[in-house]
PDB file of C-alpha atoms in Angstrom:
ATOM      1  CA  MET A   1      17.920  -3.109  16.834  1.00  0.00           C
ATOM      2  CA  SER A   2      19.289  -5.480  14.231  1.00  0.00           C
ATOM      3  CA  VAL A   3      17.814  -6.729  10.982  1.00  0.00           C
ATOM      4  CA  VAL A   4      15.800  -9.939  11.490  1.00  0.00           C
ATOM      5  CA  GLU A   5      16.619 -12.928   9.262  1.00  0.00           C
ATOM      6  CA  LEU A   6      13.389 -14.396   7.927  1.00  0.00           C
ATOM      7  CA  THR A   7      12.546 -17.971   7.032  1.00  0.00           C
ATOM      8  CA  LYS A   8       9.310 -19.595   5.957  1.00  0.00           C
ATOM      9  CA  GLU A   9       8.857 -20.695   9.575  1.00  0.00           C
ATOM     10  CA  ASN A  10       9.095 -17.236  11.191  1.00  0.00           C
ATOM     11  CA  PHE A  11       7.719 -15.014   8.392  1.00  0.00           C
ATOM     12  CA  ASP A  12       4.146 -14.822   9.672  1.00  0.00           C
ATOM     13  CA  ARG A  13       5.183 -14.208  13.266  1.00  0.00           C
ATOM     14  CA  GLU A  14       7.693 -11.494  12.319  1.00  0.00           C
ATOM     15  CA  VAL A  15       5.796  -9.845   9.448  1.00  0.00           C
ATOM     16  CA  THR A  16       2.151 -10.639   8.713  1.00  0.00           C
ATOM     17  CA  GLU A  17       1.156 -10.999  12.372  1.00  0.00           C
ATOM     18  CA  ALA A  18       3.146  -7.924  13.460  1.00  0.00           C
ATOM     19  CA  SER A  19       1.148  -4.942  14.624  1.00  0.00           C
ATOM     20  CA  GLY A  20       3.589  -2.235  13.550  1.00  0.00           C
ATOM     21  CA  ARG A  21       5.542  -1.303  10.459  1.00  0.00           C
ATOM     22  CA  VAL A  22       7.910  -3.922   9.010  1.00  0.00           C
ATOM     23  CA  VAL A  23      10.218  -3.449   6.022  1.00  0.00           C
ATOM     24  CA  VAL A  24      11.270  -6.698   4.360  1.00  0.00           C
ATOM     25  CA  ASP A  25      14.289  -6.830   2.068  1.00  0.00           C
ATOM     26  CA  PHE A  26      13.855  -9.662  -0.437  1.00  0.00           C
ATOM     27  CA  TRP A  27      17.412 -10.404  -1.641  1.00  0.00           C
ATOM     28  CA  THR A  28      19.295 -13.123  -3.486  1.00  0.00           C
ATOM     29  CA  PRO A  29      22.835 -14.492  -3.153  1.00  0.00           C
ATOM     30  CA  GLY A  30      25.314 -13.029  -5.596  1.00  0.00           C
ATOM     31  CA  CYS A  31      23.275  -9.833  -6.014  1.00  0.00           C
ATOM     32  CA  GLY A  32      25.643  -6.881  -5.668  1.00  0.00           C
ATOM     33  CA  PRO A  33      22.895  -4.283  -5.122  1.00  0.00           C
ATOM     34  CA  CYS A  34      21.397  -6.558  -2.462  1.00  0.00           C
ATOM     35  CA  ARG A  35      24.688  -6.623  -0.549  1.00  0.00           C
ATOM     36  CA  ALA A  36      24.969  -2.840  -0.861  1.00  0.00           C
ATOM     37  CA  LEU A  37      21.711  -2.532   1.108  1.00  0.00           C
ATOM     38  CA  ASP A  38      22.983  -4.558   4.082  1.00  0.00           C
ATOM     39  CA  SER A  39      24.734  -1.683   5.868  1.00  0.00           C
ATOM     40  CA  VAL A  40      21.980   0.801   4.987  1.00  0.00           C
ATOM     41  CA  LEU A  41      19.324  -1.416   6.544  1.00  0.00           C
ATOM     42  CA  GLU A  42      21.443  -2.034   9.653  1.00  0.00           C
ATOM     43  CA  GLU A  43      21.885   1.725  10.129  1.00  0.00           C
ATOM     44  CA  LEU A  44      18.183   2.384   9.633  1.00  0.00           C
ATOM     45  CA  ALA A  45      17.249  -0.417  12.048  1.00  0.00           C
ATOM     46  CA  ASN A  46      19.410   1.235  14.708  1.00  0.00           C
ATOM     47  CA  ALA A  47      18.096   4.731  13.941  1.00  0.00           C
ATOM     48  CA  HIS A  48      14.400   3.752  13.849  1.00  0.00           C
ATOM     49  CA  PRO A  49      13.604   1.206  16.567  1.00  0.00           C
ATOM     50  CA  ASP A  50       9.882   1.738  15.927  1.00  0.00           C
ATOM     51  CA  VAL A  51      10.267   0.065  12.504  1.00  0.00           C
ATOM     52  CA  ARG A  52      11.202  -3.611  12.226  1.00  0.00           C
ATOM     53  CA  PHE A  53      13.658  -4.359   9.423  1.00  0.00           C
ATOM     54  CA  ALA A  54      13.925  -7.899   8.102  1.00  0.00           C
ATOM     55  CA  ARG A  55      15.621  -9.795   5.269  1.00  0.00           C
ATOM     56  CA  MET A  56      14.483 -12.838   3.332  1.00  0.00           C
ATOM     57  CA  ASN A  57      16.536 -14.807   0.843  1.00  0.00           C
ATOM     58  CA  ALA A  58      14.094 -14.900  -2.086  1.00  0.00           C
ATOM     59  CA  ALA A  59      16.084 -17.663  -3.794  1.00  0.00           C
ATOM     60  CA  ALA A  60      15.766 -19.928  -0.750  1.00  0.00           C
ATOM     61  CA  PHE A  61      12.067 -19.150  -0.236  1.00  0.00           C
ATOM     62  CA  PRO A  62      10.691 -18.380  -3.723  1.00  0.00           C
ATOM     63  CA  ASP A  63       7.122 -19.275  -2.783  1.00  0.00           C
ATOM     64  CA  VAL A  64       7.062 -16.555  -0.125  1.00  0.00           C
ATOM     65  CA  ALA A  65       8.640 -14.037  -2.509  1.00  0.00           C
ATOM     66  CA  TRP A  66       6.123 -14.859  -5.243  1.00  0.00           C
ATOM     67  CA  ALA A  67       3.244 -14.558  -2.776  1.00  0.00           C
ATOM     68  CA  PHE A  68       4.209 -10.891  -2.412  1.00  0.00           C
ATOM     69  CA  GLU A  69       4.839 -10.407  -6.154  1.00  0.00           C
ATOM     70  CA  VAL A  70       8.606 -10.101  -5.799  1.00  0.00           C
ATOM     71  CA  ALA A  71      10.059 -10.623  -9.260  1.00  0.00           C
ATOM     72  CA  SER A  72      13.523  -9.084  -8.887  1.00  0.00           C
ATOM     73  CA  ALA A  73      16.054  -8.372  -6.198  1.00  0.00           C
ATOM     74  CA  PRO A  74      16.464  -6.319  -4.232  1.00  0.00           C
ATOM     75  CA  THR A  75      12.836  -5.549  -3.486  1.00  0.00           C
ATOM     76  CA  LEU A  76      11.789  -3.841  -0.273  1.00  0.00           C
ATOM     77  CA  VAL A  77       8.188  -4.372   0.825  1.00  0.00           C
ATOM     78  CA  ARG A  78       6.732  -2.240   3.625  1.00  0.00           C
ATOM     79  CA  PHE A  79       4.069  -3.960   5.718  1.00  0.00           C
ATOM     80  CA  GLU A  80       1.705  -1.999   7.932  1.00  0.00           C
ATOM     81  CA  GLY A  81      -0.270  -4.087  10.392  1.00  0.00           C
ATOM     82  CA  GLY A  82       0.757  -7.220   8.477  1.00  0.00           C
ATOM     83  CA  VAL A  83      -0.470  -5.959   5.093  1.00  0.00           C
ATOM     84  CA  PRO A  84       1.782  -4.873   2.186  1.00  0.00           C
ATOM     85  CA  ALA A  85       1.599  -1.072   1.949  1.00  0.00           C
ATOM     86  CA  GLY A  86       4.396  -0.175  -0.459  1.00  0.00           C
ATOM     87  CA  ARG A  87       7.443  -1.401  -2.347  1.00  0.00           C
ATOM     88  CA  LEU A  88      10.767  -0.222  -3.686  1.00  0.00           C
ATOM     89  CA  VAL A  89      12.507  -2.225  -6.391  1.00  0.00           C
ATOM     90  CA  GLY A  90      16.225  -1.981  -7.041  1.00  0.00           C
ATOM     91  CA  LEU A  91      19.035  -0.125  -5.354  1.00  0.00           C
ATOM     92  CA  THR A  92      18.123   3.373  -4.237  1.00  0.00           C
ATOM     93  CA  SER A  93      19.465   6.047  -1.893  1.00  0.00           C
ATOM     94  CA  ALA A  94      19.541   5.639   1.871  1.00  0.00           C
ATOM     95  CA  SER A  95      17.382   8.753   2.297  1.00  0.00           C
ATOM     96  CA  ARG A  96      14.703   7.362  -0.015  1.00  0.00           C
ATOM     97  CA  ILE A  97      14.728   4.041   1.834  1.00  0.00           C
ATOM     98  CA  GLU A  98      14.450   5.896   5.149  1.00  0.00           C
ATOM     99  CA  GLY A  99      11.412   7.861   3.913  1.00  0.00           C
ATOM    100  CA  PHE A 100       9.880   4.650   2.582  1.00  0.00           C
ATOM    101  CA  ALA A 101      10.520   2.779   5.847  1.00  0.00           C
ATOM    102  CA  THR A 102       9.212   5.508   8.150  1.00  0.00           C
ATOM    103  CA  GLY A 103       6.198   6.370   6.026  1.00  0.00           C
ATOM    104  CA  ALA A 104       7.464   9.892   5.297  1.00  0.00           C
ATOM    105  CA  ASP A 105       7.034   9.190   1.574  1.00  0.00           C
ATOM    106  CA  VAL A 106       3.297   8.597   1.962  1.00  0.00           C
TER     107      VAL A 106
END
């Protein structure tokens, strides 16, 4: 499963109306740590098909980012049943992101 690219138009359908767990990566262009997460998220999306992984350019859609209190990039927000249930801010290890995404850190 690949990482879904989010826009304002598909955000609700892919995230807030989703019944399962969704991890959204709020990133910005030119952010080195954001780019470092790309391959990690792709690997996790393939390893955990029960979790939807998605990316949203926070600079292109600042109103959506602000609605979820995203103030810096990268920020990962985990949604459960369409509701924010956790967040990670900044670059962190793949194992920590995996625990965050799968709920093992709860």
